[in-house]
Coordinates of C-alpha atoms in Angstrom, one line a residue:
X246 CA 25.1 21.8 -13.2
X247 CA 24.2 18.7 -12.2
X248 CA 21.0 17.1 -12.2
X249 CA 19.3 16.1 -8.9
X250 CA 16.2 14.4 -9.2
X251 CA 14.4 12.1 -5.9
X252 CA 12.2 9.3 -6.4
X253 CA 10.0 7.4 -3.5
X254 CA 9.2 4.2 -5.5
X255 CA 12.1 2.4 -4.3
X256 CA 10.7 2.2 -0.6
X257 CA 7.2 0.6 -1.6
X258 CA 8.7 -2.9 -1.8
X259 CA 9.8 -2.3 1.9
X260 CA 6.4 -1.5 3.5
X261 CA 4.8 -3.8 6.3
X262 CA 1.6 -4.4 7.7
X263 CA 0.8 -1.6 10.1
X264 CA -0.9 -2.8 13.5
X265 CA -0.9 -0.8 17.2
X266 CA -0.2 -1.8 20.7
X267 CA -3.4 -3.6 20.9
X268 CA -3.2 -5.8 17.8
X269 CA 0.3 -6.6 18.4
X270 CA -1.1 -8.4 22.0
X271 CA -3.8 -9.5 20.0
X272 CA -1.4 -11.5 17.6
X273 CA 0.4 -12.7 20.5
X274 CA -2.3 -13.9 22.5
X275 CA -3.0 -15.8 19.3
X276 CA 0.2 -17.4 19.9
X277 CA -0.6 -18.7 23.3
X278 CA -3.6 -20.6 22.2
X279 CA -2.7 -22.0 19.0
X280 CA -0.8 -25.0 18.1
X281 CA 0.0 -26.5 14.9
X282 CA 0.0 -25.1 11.8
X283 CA -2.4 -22.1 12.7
X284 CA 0.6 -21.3 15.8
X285 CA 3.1 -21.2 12.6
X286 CA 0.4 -18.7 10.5
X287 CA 0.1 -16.4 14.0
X288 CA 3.7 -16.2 14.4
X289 CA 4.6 -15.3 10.9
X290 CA 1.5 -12.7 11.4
X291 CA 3.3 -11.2 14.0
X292 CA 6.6 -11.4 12.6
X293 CA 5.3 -9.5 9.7
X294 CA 4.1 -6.9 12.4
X295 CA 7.6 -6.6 14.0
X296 CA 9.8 -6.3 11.3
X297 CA 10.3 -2.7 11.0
X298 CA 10.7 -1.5 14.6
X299 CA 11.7 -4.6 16.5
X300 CA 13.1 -6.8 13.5
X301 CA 15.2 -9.1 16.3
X302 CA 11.8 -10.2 17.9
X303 CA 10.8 -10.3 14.0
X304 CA 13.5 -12.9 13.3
X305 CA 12.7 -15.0 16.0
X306 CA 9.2 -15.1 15.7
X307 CA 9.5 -16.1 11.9
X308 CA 12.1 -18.3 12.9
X309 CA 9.5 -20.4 15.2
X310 CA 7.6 -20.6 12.5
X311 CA 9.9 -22.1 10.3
X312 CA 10.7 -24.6 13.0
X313 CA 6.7 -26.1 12.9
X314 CA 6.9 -25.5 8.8
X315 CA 9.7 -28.0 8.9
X316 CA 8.4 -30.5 11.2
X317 CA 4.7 -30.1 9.5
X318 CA 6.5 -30.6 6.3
X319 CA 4.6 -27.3 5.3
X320 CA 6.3 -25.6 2.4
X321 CA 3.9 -22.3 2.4
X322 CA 4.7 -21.7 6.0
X323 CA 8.8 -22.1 5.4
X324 CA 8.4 -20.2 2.4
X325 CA 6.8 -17.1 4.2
X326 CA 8.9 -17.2 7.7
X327 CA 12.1 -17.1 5.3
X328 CA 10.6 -14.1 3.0
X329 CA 10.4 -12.7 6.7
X330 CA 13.3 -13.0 7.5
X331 CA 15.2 -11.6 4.6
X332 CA 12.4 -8.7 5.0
X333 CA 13.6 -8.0 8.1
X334 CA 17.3 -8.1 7.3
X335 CA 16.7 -5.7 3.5
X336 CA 14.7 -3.6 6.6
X337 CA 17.6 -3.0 8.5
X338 CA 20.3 -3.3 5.4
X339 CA 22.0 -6.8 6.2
X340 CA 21.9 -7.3 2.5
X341 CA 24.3 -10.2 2.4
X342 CA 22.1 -11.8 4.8
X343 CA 18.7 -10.9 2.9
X344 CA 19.8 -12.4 -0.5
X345 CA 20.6 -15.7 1.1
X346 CA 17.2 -15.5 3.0
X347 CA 15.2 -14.6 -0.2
X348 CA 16.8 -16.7 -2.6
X349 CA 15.6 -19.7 0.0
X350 CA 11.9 -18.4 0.2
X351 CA 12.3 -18.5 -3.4
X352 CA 13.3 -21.8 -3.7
X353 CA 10.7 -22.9 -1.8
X354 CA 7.8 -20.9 -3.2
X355 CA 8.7 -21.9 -6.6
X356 CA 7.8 -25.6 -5.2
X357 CA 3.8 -24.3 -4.7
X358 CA 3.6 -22.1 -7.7
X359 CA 2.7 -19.4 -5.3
X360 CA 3.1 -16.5 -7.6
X361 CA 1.9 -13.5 -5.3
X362 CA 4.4 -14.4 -2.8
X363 CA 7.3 -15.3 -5.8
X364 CA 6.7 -11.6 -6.8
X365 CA 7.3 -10.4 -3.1
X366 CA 10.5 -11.8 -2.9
X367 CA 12.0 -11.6 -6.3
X368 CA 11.0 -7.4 -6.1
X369 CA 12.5 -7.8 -2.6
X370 CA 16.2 -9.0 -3.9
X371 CA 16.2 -7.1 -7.0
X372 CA 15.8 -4.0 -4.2
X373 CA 18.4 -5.6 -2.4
X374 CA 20.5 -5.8 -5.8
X375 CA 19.8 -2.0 -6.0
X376 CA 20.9 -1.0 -3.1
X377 CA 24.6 -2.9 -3.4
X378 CA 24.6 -1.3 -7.3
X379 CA 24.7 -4.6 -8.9
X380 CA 22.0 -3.1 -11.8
X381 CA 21.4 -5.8 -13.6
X382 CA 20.4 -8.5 -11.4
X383 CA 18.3 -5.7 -9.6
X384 CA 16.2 -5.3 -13.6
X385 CA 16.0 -8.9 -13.9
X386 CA 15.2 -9.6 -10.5
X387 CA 12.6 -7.2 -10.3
X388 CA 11.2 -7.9 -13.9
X389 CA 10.8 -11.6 -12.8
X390 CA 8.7 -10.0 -10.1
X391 CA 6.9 -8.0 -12.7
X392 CA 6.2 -11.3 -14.6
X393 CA 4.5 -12.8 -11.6
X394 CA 2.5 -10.2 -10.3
X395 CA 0.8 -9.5 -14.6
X396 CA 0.3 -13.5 -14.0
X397 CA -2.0 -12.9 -11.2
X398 CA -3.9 -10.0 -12.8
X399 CA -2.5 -7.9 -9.7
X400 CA -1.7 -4.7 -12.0
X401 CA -1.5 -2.0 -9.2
X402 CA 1.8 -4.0 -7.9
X403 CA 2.9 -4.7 -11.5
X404 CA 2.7 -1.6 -12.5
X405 CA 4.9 -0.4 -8.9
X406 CA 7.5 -3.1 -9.9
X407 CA 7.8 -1.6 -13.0
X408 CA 8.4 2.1 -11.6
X409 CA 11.2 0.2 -9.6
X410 CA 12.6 -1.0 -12.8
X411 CA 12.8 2.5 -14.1
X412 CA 14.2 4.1 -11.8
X413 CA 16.7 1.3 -11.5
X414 CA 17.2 1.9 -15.9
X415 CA 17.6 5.4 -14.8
X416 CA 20.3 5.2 -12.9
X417 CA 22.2 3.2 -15.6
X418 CA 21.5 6.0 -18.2
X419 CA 18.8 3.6 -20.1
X420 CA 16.1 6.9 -20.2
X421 CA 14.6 5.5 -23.3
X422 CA 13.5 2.4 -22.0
X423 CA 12.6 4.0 -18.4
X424 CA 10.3 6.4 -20.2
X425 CA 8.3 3.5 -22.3
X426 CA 8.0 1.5 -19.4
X427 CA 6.2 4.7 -17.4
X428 CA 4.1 5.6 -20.3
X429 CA 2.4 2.4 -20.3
X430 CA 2.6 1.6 -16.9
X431 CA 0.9 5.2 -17.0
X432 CA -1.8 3.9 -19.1
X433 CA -2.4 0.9 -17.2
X434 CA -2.9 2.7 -13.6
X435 CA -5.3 5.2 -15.3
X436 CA -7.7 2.2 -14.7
X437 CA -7.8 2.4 -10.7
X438 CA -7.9 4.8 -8.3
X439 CA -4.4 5.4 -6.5
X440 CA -3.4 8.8 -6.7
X441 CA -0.2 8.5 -4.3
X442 CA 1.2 5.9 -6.7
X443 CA 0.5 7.9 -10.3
X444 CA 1.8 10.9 -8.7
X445 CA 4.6 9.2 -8.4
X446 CA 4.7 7.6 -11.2
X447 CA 4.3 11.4 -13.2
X448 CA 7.6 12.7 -10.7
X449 CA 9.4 9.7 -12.1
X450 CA 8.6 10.6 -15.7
X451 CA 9.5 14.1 -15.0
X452 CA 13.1 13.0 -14.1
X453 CA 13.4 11.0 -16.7
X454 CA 12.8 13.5 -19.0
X455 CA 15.1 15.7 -16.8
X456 CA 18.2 13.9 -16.8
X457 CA 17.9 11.5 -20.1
X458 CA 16.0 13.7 -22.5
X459 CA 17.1 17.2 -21.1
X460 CA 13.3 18.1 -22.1
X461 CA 12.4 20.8 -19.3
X462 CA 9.4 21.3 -20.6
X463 CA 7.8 18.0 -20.2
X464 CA 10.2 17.5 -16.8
X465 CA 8.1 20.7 -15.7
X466 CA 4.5 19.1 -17.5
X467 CA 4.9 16.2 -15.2
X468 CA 6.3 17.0 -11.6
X469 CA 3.2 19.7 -11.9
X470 CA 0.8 16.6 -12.6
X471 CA 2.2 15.0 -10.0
X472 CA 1.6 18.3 -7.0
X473 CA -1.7 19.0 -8.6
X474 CA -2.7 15.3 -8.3
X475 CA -2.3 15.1 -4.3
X476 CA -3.8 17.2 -2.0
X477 CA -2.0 19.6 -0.1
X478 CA -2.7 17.9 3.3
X479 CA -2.7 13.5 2.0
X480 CA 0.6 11.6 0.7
X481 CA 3.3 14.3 1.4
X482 CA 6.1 12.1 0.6
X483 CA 4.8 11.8 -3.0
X484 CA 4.6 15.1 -3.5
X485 CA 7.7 16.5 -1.9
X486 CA 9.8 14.9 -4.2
X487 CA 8.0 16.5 -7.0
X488 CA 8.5 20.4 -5.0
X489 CA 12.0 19.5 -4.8
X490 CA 12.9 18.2 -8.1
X491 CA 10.7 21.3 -9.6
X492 CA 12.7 23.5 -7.6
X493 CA 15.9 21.8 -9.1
X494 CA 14.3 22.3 -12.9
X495 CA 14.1 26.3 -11.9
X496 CA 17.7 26.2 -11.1
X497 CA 18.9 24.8 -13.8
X498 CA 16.6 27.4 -16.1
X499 CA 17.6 30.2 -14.4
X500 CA 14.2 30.7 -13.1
X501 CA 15.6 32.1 -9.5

């Protein structure tokens, strides 16, 4: 039988700043009475905003932005309305497009050493590589990314870029090197309090052990560390995977 195993890491890279009805006018009216380099900041604010459900008012809102970046001579602005941009297009899957779009915001952040934003977009192609199966620039996209963020001392998103890389080594068949790099992103994460992201991280280790290792046992050890680590009624996307791929260790065991 084969193995079916879910994962949820993949679509943290993807997540944008949440804001309702109110703050979205807010943002705009920001616009309107701004000029200058603080206009450019509000409009890739608000670009940020759209990208998810309106991502062609996105794009032209980051695209103003890069307009007053370029005649400001401001490379932090350009850098972030193109990260935007190709955001918007990995968003909506016009991967082509959101290579070409990150590979510029990377050119350009690389000129201001900004390493927290380097680490946005580098995670943000190698999910793009991902998703158009090209593996191994996905790994050593996303461990540039990895790189950046252990630079900063920004371990919670270091140690979610390297759950990305596993499951990217996972689907190669590299279980081995998937497994170290959970245990001791495992170790790491220990330190703060996010259960959503170490329940995930334990549903990850489960399949690992799944599919790689054929160990049931500690498959079974880990997707119930994972359901008994979120309550029943908070993060339900972390913990459905878990249910499901437990349900898929049953079936393979006979346990009907």
């Amino acid at each position: 039988m084969r193995c079916f195993f879910i994962t949820a890491f993949m679509i943290l890279s993807f997540l944008s700043k949440g804001i309702g009805s109110t703050g979205a006018d807010t943002l705009l009216e920001k616009i309107r009475k701004t000029e200058g380099i603080e206009k450019a900041k509000n409009y890739n604010n608000a670009s940020a905003v759209f990208k998810v459900n309106k991502p062609d008012s996105a794009i032209l809102l980051a695209r103003q932005a890069l307009a007053i970046g370029h005649e400001s001579h401001s490379d932090p602005i350009i850098a972030e309305a193109l990260g935007n941009i190709a955001d918007c297009y990995a968003h909506h899957l016009t991967f082509d497009s959101a290579v070409v779009y990150y590979l510029k915001a990377i050119t350009v952040a690389e000129k201001t050493n900004n390493n927290k934003e380097l680490a946005s977009y580098y995670n943000g192609i190698g999910i793009v590589f991902y998703h158009l199966t090209d593996y191994d620039k996905a790994i050593s996209y996303m461990k540039k990314a990895a790189e950046y963020k252990y630079k900063e001392g920004d371990m919670m998103y270091y140690i979610t870029v390297n759950c990305n890389i596993s499951s990217v080594l996972q689907r190669i068949g590299k279980f081995k090197e998937a497994i170290s790099i959970l245990l001791d992103s495992e170790k790491k994460l220990k330190q703060f309090n996010n259960p959503g992201i170490l329940a995930n991280l334990y549903n990850s280790l489960g399949g690992a052990y799944q599919q790689g290792e054929n160990n049931q046992d500690s498959a079974e050890y880990y997707y119930s560390k994972n359901i008994a680590l979120i309550p029943q009624l908070e993060n339900q996307p972390f913990r459905f995977a878990a249910f499901l791929n437990l349900g898929q260790l049953y079936l393979q065991k006979g346990q009907l």
